[in-house]
């Protein structure tokens, strides 16, 4: 069921202290917008809340927790729904890049990446999908990555966590789109954030603000999947089209 874009006023941000989440929240801060922010670091959470209030948000509630603690999700999400009155938009923005060399050598390191990037979002989306399906409205936006489009030797644990998340979101969208709920998979390329600060930064890197504007445009146009910036759609089309016999010999 298609529903036109309606500007959200009850906004839940999970991983609210990430650079992209902060930039995106600033775009939505208005006198009628209410935020419920969740992240691990209380000091950073309070700083983000103060920033949004300064920019005009009507109210901001913060909730400090480790989102890897999936048994705590239902209580936190119920608190968010009660605080906001109605959740119009939920953005899931937390994640880790991990260290590929450690993850390919030790299962514990691999499991940590999969827990944060896949199992934690699956737990959150399961609750939120049922909530939005019940209210028959809303936008569920999840930050994935272009790395989930094809496994590469340099980051295949991170890519596997995002690839699994992409398929999971495909299925959730197929299930609740008919209830009028937008399920938006966001696939950024390289973004200049603390998570990528150790990487050499070239012309393909985008700023968190540019990515935030791309997310907002994707919401406004009711997109299902958004590559941000948009040129990554063409890049990943080429990457996916390379035959495996050639791809496995590339140094990517």
PDB file of C-alpha atoms in Angstrom:
ATOM      1  CA  UNK A   1       0.000   0.000   0.000  1.00  0.00           C
ATOM      2  CA  UNK A   2       1.531   3.341  -1.060  1.00  0.00           C
ATOM      3  CA  UNK A   3       1.334   6.206   1.404  1.00  0.00           C
ATOM      4  CA  UNK A   4       2.736   9.663   0.585  1.00  0.00           C
ATOM      5  CA  UNK A   5       5.574  11.029   2.682  1.00  0.00           C
ATOM      6  CA  UNK A   6       4.545  12.639   5.951  1.00  0.00           C
ATOM      7  CA  UNK A   7       7.134  14.520   7.968  1.00  0.00           C
ATOM      8  CA  UNK A   8       7.831  12.524  11.164  1.00  0.00           C
ATOM      9  CA  UNK A   9       7.351  14.107  14.575  1.00  0.00           C
ATOM     10  CA  UNK A  10       7.931  11.082  16.837  1.00  0.00           C
ATOM     11  CA  UNK A  11      11.479   9.948  16.095  1.00  0.00           C
ATOM     12  CA  UNK A  12      13.417   7.038  17.587  1.00  0.00           C
ATOM     13  CA  UNK A  13      17.157   6.959  16.870  1.00  0.00           C
ATOM     14  CA  UNK A  14      19.117   3.831  17.792  1.00  0.00           C
ATOM     15  CA  UNK A  15      22.851   4.437  17.766  1.00  0.00           C
ATOM     16  CA  UNK A  16      22.102   8.144  18.170  1.00  0.00           C
ATOM     17  CA  UNK A  17      25.704   9.229  18.752  1.00  0.00           C
ATOM     18  CA  UNK A  18      26.980   7.930  15.410  1.00  0.00           C
ATOM     19  CA  UNK A  19      28.080  10.663  13.019  1.00  0.00           C
ATOM     20  CA  UNK A  20      25.396   9.859  10.418  1.00  0.00           C
ATOM     21  CA  UNK A  21      22.628   9.649  13.033  1.00  0.00           C
ATOM     22  CA  UNK A  22      23.614  13.003  14.530  1.00  0.00           C
ATOM     23  CA  UNK A  23      23.667  14.703  11.113  1.00  0.00           C
ATOM     24  CA  UNK A  24      20.317  13.148  10.194  1.00  0.00           C
ATOM     25  CA  UNK A  25      18.670  14.139  13.501  1.00  0.00           C
ATOM     26  CA  UNK A  26      19.724  17.746  12.987  1.00  0.00           C
ATOM     27  CA  UNK A  27      17.823  17.813   9.670  1.00  0.00           C
ATOM     28  CA  UNK A  28      14.606  16.861  11.490  1.00  0.00           C
ATOM     29  CA  UNK A  29      14.892  19.083  14.588  1.00  0.00           C
ATOM     30  CA  UNK A  30      11.857  21.380  14.569  1.00  0.00           C
ATOM     31  CA  UNK A  31       9.496  22.801  17.202  1.00  0.00           C
ATOM     32  CA  UNK A  32       7.057  19.898  16.739  1.00  0.00           C
ATOM     33  CA  UNK A  33       9.571  17.035  16.683  1.00  0.00           C
ATOM     34  CA  UNK A  34      10.115  14.741  19.653  1.00  0.00           C
ATOM     35  CA  UNK A  35      13.174  12.487  19.878  1.00  0.00           C
ATOM     36  CA  UNK A  36      13.971   9.331  21.829  1.00  0.00           C
ATOM     37  CA  UNK A  37      17.708   8.719  21.559  1.00  0.00           C
ATOM     38  CA  UNK A  38      19.499   5.469  22.399  1.00  0.00           C
ATOM     39  CA  UNK A  39      23.251   4.864  22.559  1.00  0.00           C
ATOM     40  CA  UNK A  40      25.875   3.446  24.887  1.00  0.00           C
ATOM     41  CA  UNK A  41      27.681   6.585  26.100  1.00  0.00           C
ATOM     42  CA  UNK A  42      25.560   8.809  28.440  1.00  0.00           C
ATOM     43  CA  UNK A  43      27.852  11.819  28.090  1.00  0.00           C
ATOM     44  CA  UNK A  44      27.681  11.789  24.287  1.00  0.00           C
ATOM     45  CA  UNK A  45      23.928  11.158  24.415  1.00  0.00           C
ATOM     46  CA  UNK A  46      23.365  14.227  26.571  1.00  0.00           C
ATOM     47  CA  UNK A  47      25.529  16.284  24.212  1.00  0.00           C
ATOM     48  CA  UNK A  48      23.447  15.195  21.196  1.00  0.00           C
ATOM     49  CA  UNK A  49      20.238  15.951  23.107  1.00  0.00           C
ATOM     50  CA  UNK A  50      21.410  19.460  24.002  1.00  0.00           C
ATOM     51  CA  UNK A  51      22.359  20.083  20.382  1.00  0.00           C
ATOM     52  CA  UNK A  52      18.912  19.046  19.116  1.00  0.00           C
ATOM     53  CA  UNK A  53      17.116  21.164  21.713  1.00  0.00           C
ATOM     54  CA  UNK A  54      19.262  24.146  20.739  1.00  0.00           C
ATOM     55  CA  UNK A  55      18.260  23.566  17.128  1.00  0.00           C
ATOM     56  CA  UNK A  56      14.575  23.729  18.042  1.00  0.00           C
ATOM     57  CA  UNK A  57      13.405  20.203  18.849  1.00  0.00           C
ATOM     58  CA  UNK A  58      10.326  20.117  21.084  1.00  0.00           C
ATOM     59  CA  UNK A  59      11.670  17.414  23.411  1.00  0.00           C
ATOM     60  CA  UNK A  60      14.483  14.880  23.648  1.00  0.00           C
ATOM     61  CA  UNK A  61      14.564  11.813  25.906  1.00  0.00           C
ATOM     62  CA  UNK A  62      17.787   9.824  26.199  1.00  0.00           C
ATOM     63  CA  UNK A  63      18.249   6.153  27.095  1.00  0.00           C
ATOM     64  CA  UNK A  64      21.758   4.811  27.638  1.00  0.00           C
ATOM     65  CA  UNK A  65      22.263   1.122  26.880  1.00  0.00           C
ATOM     66  CA  UNK A  66      24.442  -1.305  24.942  1.00  0.00           C
ATOM     67  CA  UNK A  67      22.335  -2.308  21.939  1.00  0.00           C
ATOM     68  CA  UNK A  68      24.132  -5.665  21.830  1.00  0.00           C
ATOM     69  CA  UNK A  69      22.046  -6.544  24.914  1.00  0.00           C
ATOM     70  CA  UNK A  70      19.134  -7.853  22.873  1.00  0.00           C
ATOM     71  CA  UNK A  71      17.058  -9.132  25.863  1.00  0.00           C
ATOM     72  CA  UNK A  72      16.732  -5.474  26.945  1.00  0.00           C
ATOM     73  CA  UNK A  73      15.295  -4.328  23.599  1.00  0.00           C
ATOM     74  CA  UNK A  74      11.563  -4.897  24.232  1.00  0.00           C
ATOM     75  CA  UNK A  75      11.506  -2.839  27.447  1.00  0.00           C
ATOM     76  CA  UNK A  76      13.503   0.008  25.858  1.00  0.00           C
ATOM     77  CA  UNK A  77      11.305   0.072  22.741  1.00  0.00           C
ATOM     78  CA  UNK A  78       8.117   0.039  24.824  1.00  0.00           C
ATOM     79  CA  UNK A  79       9.491   2.974  26.801  1.00  0.00           C
ATOM     80  CA  UNK A  80      10.229   4.816  23.531  1.00  0.00           C
ATOM     81  CA  UNK A  81       6.699   4.237  22.213  1.00  0.00           C
ATOM     82  CA  UNK A  82       5.182   5.456  25.482  1.00  0.00           C
ATOM     83  CA  UNK A  83       7.440   8.513  25.582  1.00  0.00           C
ATOM     84  CA  UNK A  84       6.815   9.555  21.971  1.00  0.00           C
ATOM     85  CA  UNK A  85       3.120   8.716  21.965  1.00  0.00           C
ATOM     86  CA  UNK A  86       3.530   7.408  18.437  1.00  0.00           C
ATOM     87  CA  UNK A  87       6.738   6.372  16.679  1.00  0.00           C
ATOM     88  CA  UNK A  88       6.665   7.792  13.134  1.00  0.00           C
ATOM     89  CA  UNK A  89      10.272   7.030  12.283  1.00  0.00           C
ATOM     90  CA  UNK A  90      12.829   4.601  13.660  1.00  0.00           C
ATOM     91  CA  UNK A  91      16.416   4.898  12.444  1.00  0.00           C
ATOM     92  CA  UNK A  92      18.831   2.064  13.260  1.00  0.00           C
ATOM     93  CA  UNK A  93      22.319   3.490  12.922  1.00  0.00           C
ATOM     94  CA  UNK A  94      24.691   1.543  15.179  1.00  0.00           C
ATOM     95  CA  UNK A  95      27.388  -0.774  13.858  1.00  0.00           C
ATOM     96  CA  UNK A  96      31.051  -1.710  13.924  1.00  0.00           C
ATOM     97  CA  UNK A  97      33.590  -2.208  11.155  1.00  0.00           C
ATOM     98  CA  UNK A  98      35.638  -4.728  13.130  1.00  0.00           C
ATOM     99  CA  UNK A  99      39.113  -5.945  12.283  1.00  0.00           C
ATOM    100  CA  UNK A 100      39.057  -8.462   9.453  1.00  0.00           C
ATOM    101  CA  UNK A 101      42.363 -10.116  10.393  1.00  0.00           C
ATOM    102  CA  UNK A 102      41.129 -10.820  13.917  1.00  0.00           C
ATOM    103  CA  UNK A 103      37.718 -11.982  12.711  1.00  0.00           C
ATOM    104  CA  UNK A 104      39.150 -14.467  10.210  1.00  0.00           C
ATOM    105  CA  UNK A 105      41.476 -15.870  12.870  1.00  0.00           C
ATOM    106  CA  UNK A 106      39.143 -16.032  15.885  1.00  0.00           C
ATOM    107  CA  UNK A 107      35.465 -16.929  15.955  1.00  0.00           C
ATOM    108  CA  UNK A 108      34.893 -14.684  18.991  1.00  0.00           C
ATOM    109  CA  UNK A 109      35.885 -11.614  16.971  1.00  0.00           C
ATOM    110  CA  UNK A 110      33.698 -12.717  14.059  1.00  0.00           C
ATOM    111  CA  UNK A 111      30.781 -13.328  16.392  1.00  0.00           C
ATOM    112  CA  UNK A 112      31.124  -9.834  17.892  1.00  0.00           C
ATOM    113  CA  UNK A 113      30.794  -8.223  14.456  1.00  0.00           C
ATOM    114  CA  UNK A 114      27.775 -10.364  13.573  1.00  0.00           C
ATOM    115  CA  UNK A 115      26.111  -9.612  16.906  1.00  0.00           C
ATOM    116  CA  UNK A 116      26.376  -5.828  16.596  1.00  0.00           C
ATOM    117  CA  UNK A 117      25.696  -5.522  12.861  1.00  0.00           C
ATOM    118  CA  UNK A 118      23.165  -8.312  12.324  1.00  0.00           C
ATOM    119  CA  UNK A 119      21.637  -9.936  15.415  1.00  0.00           C
ATOM    120  CA  UNK A 120      21.058  -6.665  17.277  1.00  0.00           C
ATOM    121  CA  UNK A 121      19.262  -5.000  14.305  1.00  0.00           C
ATOM    122  CA  UNK A 122      17.250  -8.194  13.724  1.00  0.00           C
ATOM    123  CA  UNK A 123      16.024  -8.025  17.324  1.00  0.00           C
ATOM    124  CA  UNK A 124      15.123  -4.327  17.011  1.00  0.00           C
ATOM    125  CA  UNK A 125      13.464  -4.703  13.599  1.00  0.00           C
ATOM    126  CA  UNK A 126      11.403  -7.663  14.800  1.00  0.00           C
ATOM    127  CA  UNK A 127       9.796  -5.529  17.520  1.00  0.00           C
ATOM    128  CA  UNK A 128       9.522  -2.407  15.360  1.00  0.00           C
ATOM    129  CA  UNK A 129       8.045  -4.231  12.344  1.00  0.00           C
ATOM    130  CA  UNK A 130       5.260  -5.609  14.522  1.00  0.00           C
ATOM    131  CA  UNK A 131       4.702  -2.149  16.033  1.00  0.00           C
ATOM    132  CA  UNK A 132       4.499  -0.377  12.664  1.00  0.00           C
ATOM    133  CA  UNK A 133       2.365  -3.119  11.152  1.00  0.00           C
ATOM    134  CA  UNK A 134      -0.067  -2.624  14.043  1.00  0.00           C
ATOM    135  CA  UNK A 135      -0.204   1.163  13.641  1.00  0.00           C
ATOM    136  CA  UNK A 136      -0.248   0.829   9.808  1.00  0.00           C
ATOM    137  CA  UNK A 137       2.103   3.756   9.325  1.00  0.00           C
ATOM    138  CA  UNK A 138       5.690   4.819   9.786  1.00  0.00           C
ATOM    139  CA  UNK A 139       9.184   4.498   8.398  1.00  0.00           C
ATOM    140  CA  UNK A 140      11.714   1.905   9.500  1.00  0.00           C
ATOM    141  CA  UNK A 141      15.116   3.033   8.209  1.00  0.00           C
ATOM    142  CA  UNK A 142      18.200   0.861   8.715  1.00  0.00           C
ATOM    143  CA  UNK A 143      21.781   1.760   7.840  1.00  0.00           C
ATOM    144  CA  UNK A 144      23.449  -1.151   6.071  1.00  0.00           C
ATOM    145  CA  UNK A 145      26.404  -0.835   3.670  1.00  0.00           C
ATOM    146  CA  UNK A 146      27.474  -1.386   0.071  1.00  0.00           C
ATOM    147  CA  UNK A 147      29.838  -3.988   1.571  1.00  0.00           C
ATOM    148  CA  UNK A 148      26.828  -6.288   1.861  1.00  0.00           C
ATOM    149  CA  UNK A 149      26.473  -6.498  -1.916  1.00  0.00           C
ATOM    150  CA  UNK A 150      29.449  -8.816  -2.437  1.00  0.00           C
ATOM    151  CA  UNK A 151      32.032 -10.453  -0.221  1.00  0.00           C
ATOM    152  CA  UNK A 152      35.611  -9.213  -0.519  1.00  0.00           C
ATOM    153  CA  UNK A 153      38.697 -10.608   1.157  1.00  0.00           C
ATOM    154  CA  UNK A 154      39.446  -7.285   2.874  1.00  0.00           C
ATOM    155  CA  UNK A 155      36.194  -7.137   4.890  1.00  0.00           C
ATOM    156  CA  UNK A 156      34.042 -10.197   4.335  1.00  0.00           C
ATOM    157  CA  UNK A 157      32.939 -10.525   7.976  1.00  0.00           C
ATOM    158  CA  UNK A 158      31.611  -6.958   7.977  1.00  0.00           C
ATOM    159  CA  UNK A 159      30.164  -7.558   4.499  1.00  0.00           C
ATOM    160  CA  UNK A 160      28.481 -10.798   5.594  1.00  0.00           C
ATOM    161  CA  UNK A 161      26.805  -9.037   8.521  1.00  0.00           C
ATOM    162  CA  UNK A 162      25.437  -6.347   6.211  1.00  0.00           C
ATOM    163  CA  UNK A 163      24.516  -8.794   3.443  1.00  0.00           C
ATOM    164  CA  UNK A 164      22.496 -10.870   5.894  1.00  0.00           C
ATOM    165  CA  UNK A 165      20.826  -7.695   7.154  1.00  0.00           C
ATOM    166  CA  UNK A 166      19.912  -6.691   3.588  1.00  0.00           C
ATOM    167  CA  UNK A 167      18.161 -10.012   2.934  1.00  0.00           C
ATOM    168  CA  UNK A 168      16.368  -9.853   6.276  1.00  0.00           C
ATOM    169  CA  UNK A 169      15.082  -6.354   5.468  1.00  0.00           C
ATOM    170  CA  UNK A 170      13.967  -7.506   2.002  1.00  0.00           C
ATOM    171  CA  UNK A 171      11.733 -10.051   3.680  1.00  0.00           C
ATOM    172  CA  UNK A 172      10.382  -7.644   6.303  1.00  0.00           C
ATOM    173  CA  UNK A 173       9.561  -5.133   3.536  1.00  0.00           C
ATOM    174  CA  UNK A 174       7.780  -7.809   1.537  1.00  0.00           C
ATOM    175  CA  UNK A 175       5.724  -8.585   4.632  1.00  0.00           C
ATOM    176  CA  UNK A 176       4.681  -5.146   5.928  1.00  0.00           C
ATOM    177  CA  UNK A 177       4.785  -2.849   2.887  1.00  0.00           C
ATOM    178  CA  UNK A 178       1.113  -3.698   2.344  1.00  0.00           C
ATOM    179  CA  UNK A 179       0.374  -2.147   5.761  1.00  0.00           C
ATOM    180  CA  UNK A 180       1.663   1.194   4.485  1.00  0.00           C
ATOM    181  CA  UNK A 181       5.014   0.970   6.283  1.00  0.00           C
ATOM    182  CA  UNK A 182       8.190   2.102   4.527  1.00  0.00           C
ATOM    183  CA  UNK A 183      11.139  -0.212   5.152  1.00  0.00           C
ATOM    184  CA  UNK A 184      14.188   1.657   3.907  1.00  0.00           C
ATOM    185  CA  UNK A 185      17.569  -0.067   3.512  1.00  0.00           C
ATOM    186  CA  UNK A 186      20.328   2.536   3.419  1.00  0.00           C
ATOM    187  CA  UNK A 187      23.558   1.449   1.730  1.00  0.00           C
ATOM    188  CA  UNK A 188      26.289   4.060   2.204  1.00  0.00           C
ATOM    189  CA  UNK A 189      29.699   3.720   0.631  1.00  0.00           C
ATOM    190  CA  UNK A 190      32.750   5.193   2.342  1.00  0.00           C
ATOM    191  CA  UNK A 191      31.792   7.831   4.926  1.00  0.00           C
ATOM    192  CA  UNK A 192      34.252  10.049   6.795  1.00  0.00           C
ATOM    193  CA  UNK A 193      33.450   9.030  10.379  1.00  0.00           C
ATOM    194  CA  UNK A 194      35.513   7.909  13.391  1.00  0.00           C
ATOM    195  CA  UNK A 195      34.872   4.304  12.250  1.00  0.00           C
ATOM    196  CA  UNK A 196      36.841   4.894   9.030  1.00  0.00           C
ATOM    197  CA  UNK A 197      39.371   7.390  10.392  1.00  0.00           C
ATOM    198  CA  UNK A 198      42.192   4.816  10.033  1.00  0.00           C
ATOM    199  CA  UNK A 199      41.569   4.409   6.295  1.00  0.00           C
ATOM    200  CA  UNK A 200      43.138   6.607   3.592  1.00  0.00           C
ATOM    201  CA  UNK A 201      40.365   8.948   2.462  1.00  0.00           C
ATOM    202  CA  UNK A 202      39.886   9.622  -1.252  1.00  0.00           C
ATOM    203  CA  UNK A 203      37.276  11.137  -3.576  1.00  0.00           C
ATOM    204  CA  UNK A 204      34.762   8.338  -2.922  1.00  0.00           C
ATOM    205  CA  UNK A 205      34.380   9.380   0.727  1.00  0.00           C
ATOM    206  CA  UNK A 206      31.199  11.294   1.635  1.00  0.00           C
ATOM    207  CA  UNK A 207      30.506  13.446   4.668  1.00  0.00           C
ATOM    208  CA  UNK A 208      27.921  12.369   7.281  1.00  0.00           C
ATOM    209  CA  UNK A 209      25.857  15.445   6.349  1.00  0.00           C
ATOM    210  CA  UNK A 210      25.734  14.422   2.677  1.00  0.00           C
ATOM    211  CA  UNK A 211      24.651  10.915   3.665  1.00  0.00           C
ATOM    212  CA  UNK A 212      21.997  12.358   5.997  1.00  0.00           C
ATOM    213  CA  UNK A 213      20.525  14.407   3.154  1.00  0.00           C
ATOM    214  CA  UNK A 214      20.491  11.261   0.987  1.00  0.00           C
ATOM    215  CA  UNK A 215      18.576   9.362   3.677  1.00  0.00           C
ATOM    216  CA  UNK A 216      16.012  12.160   3.975  1.00  0.00           C
ATOM    217  CA  UNK A 217      15.497  12.257   0.178  1.00  0.00           C
ATOM    218  CA  UNK A 218      15.000   8.485   0.157  1.00  0.00           C
ATOM    219  CA  UNK A 219      12.355   8.811   2.870  1.00  0.00           C
ATOM    220  CA  UNK A 220      10.579  11.644   1.065  1.00  0.00           C
ATOM    221  CA  UNK A 221      10.447   9.676  -2.205  1.00  0.00           C
ATOM    222  CA  UNK A 222       9.419   6.450  -0.414  1.00  0.00           C
ATOM    223  CA  UNK A 223      12.405   4.464  -1.676  1.00  0.00           C
ATOM    224  CA  UNK A 224      12.976   0.839  -0.632  1.00  0.00           C
ATOM    225  CA  UNK A 225      16.761   0.782  -1.059  1.00  0.00           C
ATOM    226  CA  UNK A 226      18.992   3.842  -1.222  1.00  0.00           C
ATOM    227  CA  UNK A 227      22.670   3.935  -2.175  1.00  0.00           C
ATOM    228  CA  UNK A 228      24.195   7.082  -0.678  1.00  0.00           C
ATOM    229  CA  UNK A 229      25.716   8.911  -2.420  1.00  0.00           C
ATOM    230  CA  UNK A 230      23.790   7.680  -5.464  1.00  0.00           C
ATOM    231  CA  UNK A 231      26.853   6.930  -7.609  1.00  0.00           C
ATOM    232  CA  UNK A 232      27.451   3.827  -5.454  1.00  0.00           C
ATOM    233  CA  UNK A 233      24.520   2.155  -7.236  1.00  0.00           C
ATOM    234  CA  UNK A 234      26.515   2.211 -10.480  1.00  0.00           C
ATOM    235  CA  UNK A 235      29.741   1.126  -8.785  1.00  0.00           C
ATOM    236  CA  UNK A 236      28.113  -1.823  -7.068  1.00  0.00           C
ATOM    237  CA  UNK A 237      26.283  -2.814 -10.264  1.00  0.00           C
ATOM    238  CA  UNK A 238      29.680  -3.258 -11.881  1.00  0.00           C
ATOM    239  CA  UNK A 239      31.146  -5.033  -8.819  1.00  0.00           C
ATOM    240  CA  UNK A 240      28.265  -7.521  -8.722  1.00  0.00           C
ATOM    241  CA  UNK A 241      28.555  -8.160 -12.481  1.00  0.00           C
ATOM    242  CA  UNK A 242      32.208  -9.280 -12.378  1.00  0.00           C
ATOM    243  CA  UNK A 243      32.344 -13.067 -12.899  1.00  0.00           C
ATOM    244  CA  UNK A 244      33.493 -14.994  -9.835  1.00  0.00           C
ATOM    245  CA  UNK A 245      36.366 -16.571 -11.777  1.00  0.00           C
ATOM    246  CA  UNK A 246      37.782 -13.075 -12.276  1.00  0.00           C
ATOM    247  CA  UNK A 247      36.633 -11.562  -8.984  1.00  0.00           C
ATOM    248  CA  UNK A 248      38.443 -14.091  -6.807  1.00  0.00           C
ATOM    249  CA  UNK A 249      41.749 -13.036  -8.344  1.00  0.00           C
ATOM    250  CA  UNK A 250      41.236  -9.310  -7.721  1.00  0.00           C
ATOM    251  CA  UNK A 251      42.967  -7.631  -4.803  1.00  0.00           C
ATOM    252  CA  UNK A 252      39.876  -6.043  -3.224  1.00  0.00           C
TER     253      UNK A 252
END
